[in-house]
Coordinates of C-alpha atoms in Angstrom, one line a residue:
M1 CA -18.7 -35.5 -22.3
N2 CA -18.4 -35.0 -18.6
S3 CA -21.7 -36.1 -17.0
I4 CA -21.7 -33.2 -14.4
R5 CA -21.0 -30.7 -17.2
V6 CA -23.8 -32.1 -19.3
M7 CA -26.2 -31.9 -16.4
L8 CA -25.3 -28.3 -15.8
Y9 CA -25.7 -27.6 -19.5
A10 CA -29.2 -29.1 -19.5
L11 CA -30.1 -27.1 -16.4
S12 CA -28.9 -23.9 -18.2
L13 CA -31.3 -24.7 -21.1
T14 CA -34.1 -25.0 -18.7
I15 CA -33.6 -21.8 -16.8
G16 CA -32.3 -19.7 -19.7
S17 CA -34.7 -17.5 -21.6
F18 CA -34.0 -16.7 -25.2
S19 CA -34.8 -13.1 -26.2
C20 CA -34.9 -11.5 -29.7
S21 CA -36.2 -8.1 -28.7
L22 CA -34.3 -4.9 -29.3
V23 CA -33.2 -2.7 -26.4
A24 CA -34.7 0.7 -25.6
N25 CA -31.5 2.5 -24.9
A26 CA -29.8 3.8 -28.0
G27 CA -26.3 2.5 -28.5
D28 CA -26.7 -0.5 -26.1
V29 CA -25.9 -3.9 -27.5
R30 CA -27.5 -7.1 -26.1
I31 CA -25.7 -10.4 -26.5
T32 CA -27.5 -13.7 -26.0
L33 CA -25.9 -17.1 -25.6
G34 CA -27.7 -19.3 -28.1
P35 CA -28.4 -22.9 -27.2
E36 CA -26.3 -24.4 -30.0
A37 CA -23.3 -22.4 -28.8
A38 CA -23.8 -23.4 -25.2
R39 CA -24.0 -27.0 -26.2
G40 CA -20.8 -26.7 -28.3
I41 CA -18.9 -25.1 -25.4
A42 CA -19.9 -28.0 -23.1
E43 CA -19.0 -30.6 -25.7
L44 CA -15.4 -29.3 -25.8
G45 CA -15.1 -29.9 -22.0
L46 CA -15.6 -26.3 -20.9
D47 CA -18.0 -25.0 -18.2
V48 CA -21.6 -24.0 -18.9
P49 CA -23.1 -21.8 -17.5
V50 CA -20.2 -19.6 -18.5
V51 CA -18.0 -17.4 -16.5
G52 CA -16.1 -15.2 -18.9
R53 CA -16.1 -12.0 -20.9
A54 CA -18.5 -10.9 -23.6
F55 CA -17.5 -8.5 -26.4
V56 CA -18.9 -6.5 -29.2
I57 CA -16.3 -5.9 -32.0
L58 CA -16.6 -3.3 -34.8
S59 CA -14.9 -3.3 -38.2
R60 CA -14.7 -1.4 -41.5
N61 CA -13.1 -4.4 -43.1
D62 CA -15.4 -6.6 -45.2
E63 CA -12.8 -9.2 -45.9
E64 CA -12.6 -10.9 -42.5
E65 CA -14.7 -11.3 -39.4
P66 CA -14.3 -8.4 -36.9
R67 CA -13.0 -10.8 -34.2
L68 CA -10.0 -11.7 -36.5
G69 CA -8.9 -8.0 -36.7
T70 CA -8.4 -7.3 -33.0
G71 CA -5.2 -6.1 -31.5
V72 CA -3.5 -3.0 -30.2
T73 CA -3.7 -1.3 -33.6
G74 CA -6.8 -3.3 -34.6
N75 CA -10.6 -3.2 -34.5
P76 CA -12.5 -1.3 -31.7
L77 CA -14.0 -3.6 -29.1
W78 CA -16.0 -3.3 -25.9
G79 CA -16.1 -5.9 -23.2
V80 CA -18.0 -6.8 -20.0
D81 CA -17.6 -9.7 -17.6
V82 CA -20.3 -12.3 -17.3
R83 CA -21.2 -14.9 -14.6
E84 CA -23.5 -17.9 -14.7
F85 CA -24.2 -17.0 -18.4
A86 CA -26.5 -19.9 -19.5
A87 CA -28.1 -20.8 -22.8
G88 CA -30.7 -18.1 -23.6
D89 CA -29.3 -15.6 -21.1
T90 CA -28.6 -12.1 -22.3
V91 CA -26.0 -9.6 -21.2
T92 CA -26.1 -5.9 -22.2
I93 CA -23.1 -3.9 -23.1
T94 CA -24.4 -0.6 -21.9
D95 CA -22.8 2.5 -23.3
G96 CA -21.0 4.4 -20.6
A97 CA -21.5 1.8 -17.8
A98 CA -18.6 1.4 -15.4
S99 CA -18.6 -2.3 -16.0
V100 CA -17.9 -1.9 -19.7
S101 CA -14.4 -1.0 -21.0
G102 CA -13.6 -0.2 -24.6
Y103 CA -10.5 0.2 -26.8
P104 CA -9.4 2.3 -28.6
L105 CA -12.8 4.0 -28.3
E106 CA -13.9 4.1 -24.7
R107 CA -17.6 4.3 -25.5
L108 CA -19.9 3.1 -28.2
A109 CA -21.1 6.7 -28.5
D110 CA -17.6 7.5 -29.8
V111 CA -18.0 5.6 -33.0
P112 CA -18.1 8.1 -35.9
P113 CA -20.8 7.9 -38.6
G114 CA -20.2 5.3 -41.3
D115 CA -20.9 1.8 -42.4
Y116 CA -19.6 -1.0 -40.2
R117 CA -19.7 -4.7 -39.6
L118 CA -20.4 -5.9 -36.0
Q119 CA -19.8 -9.1 -34.2
A120 CA -20.4 -10.5 -30.7
F121 CA -17.9 -12.7 -29.0
L122 CA -17.6 -14.7 -25.8
N123 CA -14.3 -15.7 -24.1
V124 CA -15.0 -18.7 -21.8
Y125 CA -13.2 -19.0 -18.5
T126 CA -12.5 -22.1 -16.4
T127 CA -12.7 -22.1 -12.6
F128 CA -9.5 -23.3 -10.9
R129 CA -9.4 -24.1 -7.1
R130 CA -5.7 -23.9 -6.6
A131 CA -3.6 -25.6 -4.0
D132 CA -2.7 -22.2 -2.4
G133 CA -6.4 -21.9 -1.4
H134 CA -7.3 -19.3 -4.1
V135 CA -10.1 -19.7 -6.6
V136 CA -9.3 -18.0 -9.9
E137 CA -11.2 -17.9 -13.2
A138 CA -9.2 -17.7 -16.5
H139 CA -9.2 -18.9 -20.1
L140 CA -7.8 -22.5 -20.2
N141 CA -5.4 -21.9 -23.1
S142 CA -5.4 -24.8 -25.6
G143 CA -2.2 -23.6 -27.2
A144 CA -4.0 -21.4 -29.8
F145 CA -1.5 -18.4 -29.6
Q146 CA -3.5 -17.1 -26.6
S147 CA -5.7 -14.9 -28.7
P148 CA -9.1 -15.5 -27.2
F149 CA -10.6 -14.4 -30.5
E150 CA -9.3 -17.5 -32.2
A151 CA -9.3 -20.0 -29.3
P152 CA -11.2 -23.3 -29.5
G153 CA -14.2 -23.3 -27.2
N154 CA -15.0 -19.6 -27.4
A155 CA -18.3 -18.5 -29.1
Y156 CA -19.2 -15.9 -31.7
S157 CA -22.1 -14.4 -33.5
A158 CA -22.8 -14.0 -37.2
V159 CA -21.4 -10.7 -38.6
R160 CA -24.0 -7.9 -38.9
S161 CA -23.8 -4.9 -41.1
I162 CA -24.9 -1.6 -39.6
K163 CA -25.0 2.1 -40.4
V164 CA -24.0 4.6 -37.7
G165 CA -25.6 8.0 -38.3
E166 CA -25.1 11.4 -36.6
G167 CA -27.3 10.1 -33.7
G168 CA -24.7 7.4 -32.9
M169 CA -24.9 3.7 -32.6
P170 CA -28.3 2.0 -33.0
S171 CA -29.6 -0.4 -30.4
L172 CA -28.7 -4.0 -31.4
H173 CA -29.2 -7.6 -30.4
L174 CA -26.7 -10.3 -31.4
T175 CA -26.8 -14.0 -30.7
L176 CA -23.7 -16.1 -30.0
E177 CA -24.4 -19.1 -32.3
Q178 CA -21.1 -20.7 -33.3
V179 CA -18.2 -22.1 -31.3
I180 CA -14.5 -22.1 -32.5
Q181 CA -13.5 -25.7 -33.0
P182 CA -10.0 -27.3 -32.6
P183 CA -8.1 -28.1 -35.8
R184 CA -9.5 -31.6 -35.6
P185 CA -12.4 -33.0 -33.6
L186 CA -11.5 -34.3 -30.1
A187 CA -11.3 -38.1 -29.9
D188 CA -12.6 -39.9 -26.8
G189 CA -10.4 -39.1 -23.9
E190 CA -8.7 -36.1 -25.5
V191 CA -8.7 -32.6 -24.1
L192 CA -8.1 -29.2 -25.7
Q193 CA -5.0 -28.4 -23.6
Q194 CA -1.7 -28.3 -25.6
G195 CA -3.5 -29.4 -28.8
N196 CA -3.8 -32.9 -30.3
F197 CA -1.5 -33.6 -33.3
E198 CA -0.7 -36.6 -35.5
D199 CA 2.9 -37.7 -35.8
T200 CA 4.6 -37.2 -39.1
D201 CA 7.7 -38.7 -40.6
W202 CA 9.8 -35.9 -39.1
V203 CA 7.9 -34.6 -36.1
R204 CA 6.5 -36.5 -33.1
Y205 CA 4.1 -35.1 -30.6
V206 CA 4.0 -36.0 -26.9
K207 CA 1.5 -34.9 -24.3
I208 CA 1.5 -36.0 -20.6
R209 CA -0.5 -35.1 -17.5
S210 CA 1.6 -33.2 -15.0
D211 CA 1.2 -34.3 -11.4
S212 CA 2.8 -31.1 -10.0
L213 CA 0.7 -28.7 -12.2
S214 CA -2.5 -30.7 -11.6
R215 CA -1.9 -30.3 -7.8
F216 CA -1.2 -26.6 -8.2
W217 CA -4.2 -25.8 -10.4
G218 CA -6.7 -28.2 -8.7
R219 CA -7.6 -30.0 -12.0
D220 CA -5.9 -32.1 -14.6
M221 CA -3.2 -30.1 -16.4
Y222 CA -1.1 -31.2 -19.3
I223 CA 2.2 -30.3 -20.9
G224 CA 3.7 -31.6 -24.2
A225 CA 6.5 -31.3 -26.7
N226 CA 7.2 -31.3 -30.4
I227 CA 10.2 -33.4 -31.3
L228 CA 12.0 -32.9 -34.6
L229 CA 13.9 -36.1 -35.5
P230 CA 17.0 -36.1 -37.7
P231 CA 17.3 -38.0 -41.0
G232 CA 18.2 -41.7 -40.3
Y233 CA 16.8 -41.8 -36.8
D234 CA 15.0 -45.1 -37.4
D235 CA 17.9 -46.6 -39.3
N236 CA 20.5 -46.0 -36.6
P237 CA 19.1 -47.5 -33.4
R238 CA 22.4 -47.3 -31.6
A239 CA 22.8 -43.6 -32.0
R240 CA 22.0 -41.3 -29.1
Y241 CA 21.5 -37.7 -30.0
P242 CA 22.3 -34.4 -28.4
V243 CA 19.2 -32.2 -28.0
L244 CA 18.5 -28.5 -28.7
Y245 CA 15.6 -27.2 -26.6
M246 CA 14.3 -24.5 -28.8
Q247 CA 11.7 -22.3 -27.1
G248 CA 9.4 -19.5 -28.1
H249 CA 6.3 -17.5 -27.6
S250 CA 4.2 -20.2 -29.2
S251 CA 5.1 -23.8 -29.9
G252 CA 3.8 -23.9 -33.4
L253 CA 3.7 -27.2 -35.2
T254 CA 7.4 -27.9 -35.5
P255 CA 10.4 -27.0 -33.3
M256 CA 12.1 -25.4 -36.2
P257 CA 10.4 -23.7 -39.2
W258 CA 9.4 -25.9 -42.0
A259 CA 7.7 -22.8 -43.5
P260 CA 6.5 -19.5 -42.1
E261 CA 2.8 -20.6 -42.4
E262 CA 3.5 -23.7 -40.3
W263 CA 5.8 -22.2 -37.7
F264 CA 4.3 -18.7 -37.1
H265 CA 0.8 -17.5 -36.3
A266 CA -1.4 -17.5 -39.3
D267 CA -1.8 -13.7 -39.2
Y268 CA 1.9 -13.1 -39.4
E269 CA 3.0 -11.5 -42.7
P270 CA 6.5 -11.7 -44.2
T271 CA 7.0 -8.1 -43.0
H272 CA 6.1 -9.0 -39.3
P273 CA 9.0 -8.3 -36.9
A274 CA 9.1 -12.0 -35.9
V275 CA 9.8 -13.2 -39.5
G276 CA 13.2 -12.9 -41.1
P277 CA 15.8 -14.5 -43.3
Q278 CA 16.7 -17.0 -40.6
L279 CA 13.9 -19.1 -42.1
D280 CA 15.7 -19.6 -45.4
G281 CA 16.0 -23.2 -46.6
F282 CA 15.7 -25.0 -43.3
Y283 CA 13.4 -27.7 -44.4
E284 CA 15.5 -28.6 -47.4
A285 CA 18.7 -28.4 -45.4
W286 CA 17.3 -30.7 -42.6
T287 CA 15.8 -33.3 -44.8
S288 CA 18.8 -33.5 -47.1
G289 CA 20.9 -35.0 -44.3
R290 CA 23.7 -32.5 -44.7
L291 CA 23.2 -30.9 -41.3
P292 CA 24.5 -32.4 -38.0
K293 CA 22.2 -35.1 -36.6
I294 CA 20.7 -33.7 -33.4
I295 CA 17.1 -33.7 -32.0
V296 CA 15.3 -30.4 -31.6
I297 CA 12.5 -30.1 -29.1
T298 CA 10.0 -27.4 -28.3
F299 CA 7.8 -27.5 -25.2
R300 CA 4.1 -27.1 -25.3
D301 CA 3.2 -25.4 -22.0
A302 CA 0.3 -23.1 -22.7
N303 CA -1.4 -22.2 -19.5
P304 CA -4.3 -20.0 -18.1
Y305 CA -2.2 -16.8 -18.5
F306 CA -0.2 -17.2 -21.7
D307 CA 1.1 -19.4 -24.5
T308 CA 4.1 -20.5 -22.5
S309 CA 5.0 -20.7 -18.9
Y310 CA 8.4 -19.1 -19.4
S311 CA 9.7 -22.5 -18.2
V312 CA 10.1 -21.5 -14.5
N313 CA 8.3 -21.9 -11.2
T314 CA 6.1 -18.9 -10.3
E315 CA 3.6 -18.0 -7.7
N316 CA 0.7 -17.3 -10.1
V317 CA 1.4 -19.6 -13.0
G318 CA 2.6 -22.6 -11.1
P319 CA 5.6 -25.0 -11.0
Y320 CA 6.2 -25.2 -14.7
G321 CA 10.0 -25.3 -14.4
D322 CA 9.8 -28.4 -12.2
A323 CA 7.1 -29.9 -14.5
L324 CA 9.3 -29.5 -17.6
T325 CA 12.6 -30.6 -16.1
R326 CA 11.4 -33.3 -13.7
E327 CA 8.5 -34.7 -15.5
L328 CA 8.5 -34.0 -19.2
M329 CA 12.3 -34.1 -20.0
P330 CA 12.8 -37.5 -18.3
H331 CA 9.8 -38.8 -20.1
L332 CA 11.2 -37.6 -23.5
E333 CA 14.6 -39.2 -22.6
Q334 CA 12.8 -42.5 -22.1
Q335 CA 10.8 -42.3 -25.3
F336 CA 13.5 -41.1 -27.6
R337 CA 17.2 -41.8 -27.9
I338 CA 18.3 -38.5 -26.4
V339 CA 21.6 -37.9 -24.5
S340 CA 20.5 -37.6 -20.9
D341 CA 23.7 -35.9 -19.7
P342 CA 24.0 -32.1 -19.4
W343 CA 26.8 -31.9 -22.0
G344 CA 24.2 -33.0 -24.6
R345 CA 21.5 -30.4 -23.8
V346 CA 21.6 -26.9 -25.3
L347 CA 19.0 -24.1 -25.0
A348 CA 18.0 -21.5 -27.5
G349 CA 15.1 -19.3 -28.3
R350 CA 14.0 -15.9 -29.5
S351 CA 11.9 -13.2 -27.8
T352 CA 9.9 -15.0 -25.1
G353 CA 12.0 -18.0 -26.0
G354 CA 15.1 -16.0 -25.5
W355 CA 14.1 -15.2 -22.0
E356 CA 13.3 -18.8 -21.4
A357 CA 16.7 -19.9 -22.7
A358 CA 18.5 -17.5 -20.4
A359 CA 16.3 -18.2 -17.4
M360 CA 16.5 -22.0 -17.6
M361 CA 20.3 -21.7 -17.8
V362 CA 20.3 -19.4 -14.7
F363 CA 17.8 -21.4 -12.6
Y364 CA 18.8 -24.9 -13.7
P365 CA 22.6 -24.4 -14.4
D366 CA 23.4 -28.1 -13.7
L367 CA 21.1 -29.4 -16.5
F368 CA 22.4 -27.7 -19.6
A369 CA 25.7 -27.2 -21.5
G370 CA 24.9 -23.7 -22.8
S371 CA 22.3 -21.2 -23.9
F372 CA 21.8 -19.0 -26.9
P373 CA 19.1 -16.4 -26.1
W374 CA 18.2 -14.1 -29.0
A375 CA 16.3 -10.9 -28.6
P376 CA 15.2 -12.0 -25.1
D377 CA 12.3 -10.4 -23.2
P378 CA 13.8 -7.9 -20.8
I379 CA 16.5 -9.6 -18.7
D380 CA 17.4 -6.4 -16.9
F381 CA 14.4 -4.5 -15.4
R382 CA 16.2 -1.2 -15.6
K383 CA 14.9 -1.5 -19.2
L384 CA 11.6 -3.3 -19.2
M385 CA 11.4 -2.3 -22.8
Q386 CA 11.8 1.4 -22.1
I387 CA 10.6 1.4 -18.4
N388 CA 13.1 1.6 -15.5
I389 CA 10.9 -0.1 -12.9
Y390 CA 13.2 1.0 -10.1
D391 CA 13.7 4.7 -10.9
F392 CA 10.6 5.7 -12.9
G393 CA 7.5 6.7 -11.0
N394 CA 5.2 5.8 -13.9
A395 CA 5.1 3.0 -16.4
F396 CA 3.3 5.0 -19.1
L397 CA 5.3 8.2 -19.1
N398 CA 8.8 9.5 -19.2
Q399 CA 8.3 12.2 -16.6
L400 CA 10.6 15.2 -17.0
E401 CA 10.5 18.4 -15.0
W402 CA 8.0 20.2 -17.2
I403 CA 6.7 17.7 -19.6
S404 CA 5.8 14.0 -19.7
T405 CA 6.3 11.9 -22.8
P406 CA 4.4 8.7 -23.5
L407 CA 6.7 5.7 -23.4
P408 CA 6.8 3.7 -26.7
A409 CA 6.1 -0.1 -26.8
Q410 CA 6.6 -1.0 -30.5
R411 CA 8.4 0.7 -33.3
E412 CA 9.5 0.1 -36.9
T413 CA 13.2 -0.3 -37.6
D414 CA 13.3 3.3 -38.8
G415 CA 12.1 4.4 -35.4
L416 CA 8.5 5.2 -36.2
V417 CA 6.4 4.3 -33.1
N418 CA 3.3 2.3 -33.7
Y419 CA 1.9 2.3 -30.2
T420 CA 2.8 3.1 -26.6
V421 CA 2.9 1.2 -23.4
A422 CA -0.4 2.9 -22.3
D423 CA -2.0 1.9 -25.6
E424 CA -1.0 -1.8 -25.3
H425 CA -2.0 -1.9 -21.6
A426 CA -5.4 -0.3 -22.3
Y427 CA -6.0 -2.9 -25.0
E428 CA -5.1 -5.8 -22.6
Q429 CA -7.4 -4.3 -19.9
T430 CA -10.3 -4.3 -22.4
V431 CA -9.6 -7.9 -23.4
A432 CA -9.6 -9.0 -19.7
T433 CA -9.2 -7.7 -16.2
K434 CA -6.8 -9.1 -13.6
D435 CA -4.0 -9.8 -16.1
R436 CA -6.0 -12.5 -17.9
S437 CA -5.8 -11.1 -21.4
G438 CA -3.0 -13.4 -22.6
G439 CA -1.1 -10.3 -23.6
Q440 CA 2.5 -9.4 -23.0
W441 CA 2.2 -7.1 -20.1
A442 CA -0.3 -9.5 -18.5
I443 CA 2.0 -12.5 -18.5
W444 CA 4.9 -10.4 -17.1
Q445 CA 2.7 -9.4 -14.2
A446 CA 1.5 -13.0 -13.7
L447 CA 5.1 -14.3 -13.8
Y448 CA 7.0 -11.8 -11.8
S449 CA 4.4 -10.5 -9.2
P450 CA 3.4 -12.0 -5.9
V451 CA -0.2 -13.4 -5.5
G452 CA -2.7 -10.9 -4.4
S453 CA -5.4 -11.3 -1.7
D454 CA -7.9 -12.1 -4.5
G455 CA -5.7 -14.8 -6.0
Y456 CA -4.6 -12.8 -9.0
P457 CA -1.2 -11.1 -9.6
V458 CA -0.4 -7.9 -7.7
P459 CA 0.1 -5.4 -10.5
L460 CA 3.5 -3.7 -10.8
W461 CA 1.6 -0.5 -11.6
D462 CA -1.8 1.0 -11.3
P463 CA -3.7 -0.2 -14.5
H464 CA -5.3 3.2 -15.0
S465 CA -2.7 5.7 -13.9
G466 CA 0.5 3.7 -14.5
E467 CA 1.9 4.6 -11.1
I468 CA 4.6 2.0 -10.2
D469 CA 4.4 0.1 -6.9
R470 CA 7.9 0.2 -5.3
D471 CA 7.4 -2.9 -3.2
V472 CA 6.3 -5.0 -6.2
A473 CA 9.3 -3.7 -8.1
V474 CA 11.6 -5.0 -5.4
H475 CA 9.9 -8.4 -5.6
W476 CA 10.5 -8.4 -9.4
R477 CA 14.1 -7.5 -8.9
D478 CA 14.9 -10.0 -6.2
N479 CA 13.2 -13.0 -8.0
W480 CA 13.2 -12.4 -11.7
D481 CA 15.6 -9.7 -12.8
L482 CA 18.1 -12.1 -14.5
S483 CA 20.9 -9.5 -14.8
F484 CA 20.6 -8.6 -11.1
I485 CA 20.4 -12.2 -10.0
L486 CA 23.5 -13.1 -12.0
Q487 CA 25.4 -10.3 -10.4
R488 CA 24.1 -11.0 -6.9
D489 CA 24.6 -14.8 -7.0
W490 CA 27.8 -15.0 -9.1
A491 CA 29.8 -16.7 -6.3
T492 CA 27.6 -19.8 -6.7
L493 CA 26.4 -19.4 -10.3
G494 CA 29.8 -18.3 -11.8
P495 CA 31.5 -21.7 -11.7
K496 CA 28.5 -23.2 -13.4
L497 CA 27.7 -20.5 -16.0
S498 CA 31.1 -19.1 -17.1
G499 CA 31.3 -19.4 -20.9
K500 CA 27.8 -20.7 -21.3
L501 CA 25.6 -17.6 -22.1
H502 CA 25.6 -16.4 -25.7
F503 CA 23.3 -13.5 -26.5
A504 CA 22.3 -11.9 -29.8
V505 CA 19.9 -9.1 -30.5
G506 CA 19.2 -6.6 -33.3
M507 CA 20.1 -3.0 -32.5
R508 CA 16.7 -1.9 -33.9
D509 CA 14.6 -4.5 -32.1
N510 CA 11.0 -3.6 -32.6
Y511 CA 10.3 -3.9 -28.9
Y512 CA 13.5 -2.1 -27.6
L513 CA 14.8 -5.4 -26.2
E514 CA 18.4 -4.6 -27.1
Q515 CA 18.4 -2.1 -24.2
S516 CA 18.3 -4.7 -21.4
V517 CA 20.9 -6.8 -23.2
Y518 CA 23.3 -3.8 -23.2
L519 CA 22.9 -3.4 -19.5
T520 CA 23.4 -7.1 -18.9
E521 CA 26.6 -7.1 -20.9
E522 CA 27.9 -4.3 -18.7
R523 CA 27.1 -6.2 -15.5
L524 CA 28.6 -9.5 -16.8
A525 CA 31.7 -7.8 -18.0
A526 CA 32.4 -6.6 -14.5
L527 CA 32.2 -10.1 -13.0
D528 CA 35.3 -12.2 -12.2
D529 CA 36.3 -15.3 -10.2
P530 CA 35.5 -16.7 -12.7
P531 CA 34.9 -14.2 -15.5
A532 CA 31.5 -14.6 -17.2
N533 CA 33.0 -15.2 -20.6
A534 CA 29.5 -14.5 -22.0
T535 CA 29.3 -13.5 -25.7
F536 CA 27.1 -10.7 -27.2
Q537 CA 26.3 -10.1 -30.8
Y538 CA 24.5 -7.0 -32.1
G539 CA 22.9 -6.6 -35.5
I540 CA 23.2 -3.1 -36.9
G541 CA 19.7 -2.2 -38.0
G542 CA 18.5 -5.7 -36.9
R543 CA 14.8 -6.1 -36.0
H544 CA 13.1 -8.5 -33.7
S545 CA 13.9 -11.5 -35.9
W546 CA 17.7 -11.0 -35.7
I547 CA 19.4 -14.0 -34.2
G548 CA 23.1 -13.4 -34.8
H549 CA 25.8 -13.2 -37.5
S550 CA 26.2 -16.0 -40.0
P551 CA 29.2 -18.1 -39.1
V552 CA 30.3 -18.2 -42.8
D553 CA 29.4 -14.6 -43.8
P554 CA 29.3 -12.2 -40.8
Q555 CA 27.8 -9.5 -43.1
R556 CA 24.4 -11.3 -43.1
Q557 CA 22.2 -12.9 -40.5
M558 CA 22.6 -16.5 -39.4
T559 CA 20.0 -18.9 -40.6
Y560 CA 18.5 -21.7 -38.5
A561 CA 20.2 -24.3 -40.7
E562 CA 23.6 -22.6 -39.9
F563 CA 22.6 -22.6 -36.2
I564 CA 22.3 -26.4 -36.1
G565 CA 26.0 -26.5 -37.1
V566 CA 26.8 -23.9 -34.4
V567 CA 25.1 -26.1 -31.8
A568 CA 26.9 -29.3 -32.9
K569 CA 30.3 -27.5 -32.9
Y570 CA 29.6 -26.0 -29.4
I571 CA 28.6 -29.5 -28.0
T572 CA 31.7 -31.1 -29.5
E573 CA 34.1 -28.5 -28.2
N574 CA 32.7 -28.5 -24.7
A575 CA 31.8 -32.2 -24.1
P576 CA 33.7 -34.2 -21.5
A577 CA 36.3 -36.7 -22.7
D578 CA 34.0 -39.7 -22.3
A579 CA 31.1 -38.2 -24.2
D580 CA 29.7 -40.1 -27.2
L581 CA 30.5 -37.8 -30.1
E582 CA 30.4 -40.6 -32.8
S583 CA 27.1 -42.5 -32.8
W584 CA 25.1 -39.4 -34.0
R585 CA 27.7 -38.5 -36.7
Y586 CA 26.7 -40.4 -39.8

């Protein structure tokens, strides 16, 4: 344990005062940081006393802890920021206080009569003294899908059953007693960042300290990779393999899906928009040896704002593009027998990974042979989901002459809307202020916005009213609107990107992501000298999991096993004459 951190922890035990009394104000909830929890936080390398955010979470579900049921359509929660929160200290979530925010119920007094289960929670921040002179405080993401409610190092209380009567919530006192642990205990010298995994026969795990990121964030920062090796890798020492860089929202345990429970977040069900038939049979196909022998790599680049950096250099998140391409990729090419020439590198990914696959091709066009973005995050900000950030005055509403309609954020494939932009944004604002929630809107603000005077992202819109800031919108366009950038810079990008972009998206994407792809196709179709020669596939009725038509049966969706063949064929057809196309074919 870091000696300074232990000293601060010991001091916190001395000055903290443990209290078990109930509060006088009805409906208020007191939350105390217990000494065992404070010790557990420090032992995982996090700062005590704590700067962070404390919550009380309410649930009717008796089958899981309230903290595990949070989300835009999940359990009600209320949060308040804490500072210098030491062992024995108590913070009060005071009903109606300006410092307290709640979702979907604004106040504790809004809880209807009934039987509930209640839990307190603490999201622990780390203080960063960045190279740009700003000091920011945010959760140091360990790669745990950026849900603070499941993140190692955060603390929670026992679950308490309560009854709410006509008079409203009772006064309560909860003690944070337990700390979420990593999947396996930290060994000497290990840190939480990017996880710590044991190699398997098929998958190898790499983690390195990044010099550029450590300079930017003012402390040691790490990046890593999951490397899926082909059958026969150890038995064919002369083979050098092309590589598929397969990116996504979260790195998971394997670069490609062994099984849904290993590749996706534990809470995902088979009906989740991210899960689809592309999973079918990949493990068996890969291990059987019948697929082309390539290496598949997924980056682990969780950061203080999100599960992934989006693989680019940004003002708020840092120089992750350079860290990945100049530090991690060369390291991997030294450690594994990977083709180190551009012809042997292909990008792919879905959703967030789709945006990464497109963006790395645009911003690093000399490094890769081609890119297959599927259902990418918005690549044309005239359709940031359903928001036109340039023409709309408000991000929450479709403002017509006499009425204003809430803009949707997520739908079923039959069109049924589950929640709106305003709903999702309100949830994220309750989880954390200053775009630190780890949510989707928060990371887009952190990626695309300039740095504000307080060191945090300048919001594109007012977090309460939704009013769009035109100056920030222009900044987003000029730096991050990929469709706009391709059109603006085609004179230089065209010769490098012609024929290298291959998009696919379902026409019923659950997050309306097909809309920005349509607009991008229109722009690229108008380019010439050279023509873009980009390809676009659209799945009729396809949801967020749709990744393209099967190359053998266009009536169904492509599987990941089939995509490995697509990649090998693409590399073979586009490689230079002197490329090694034989050593990896066995």
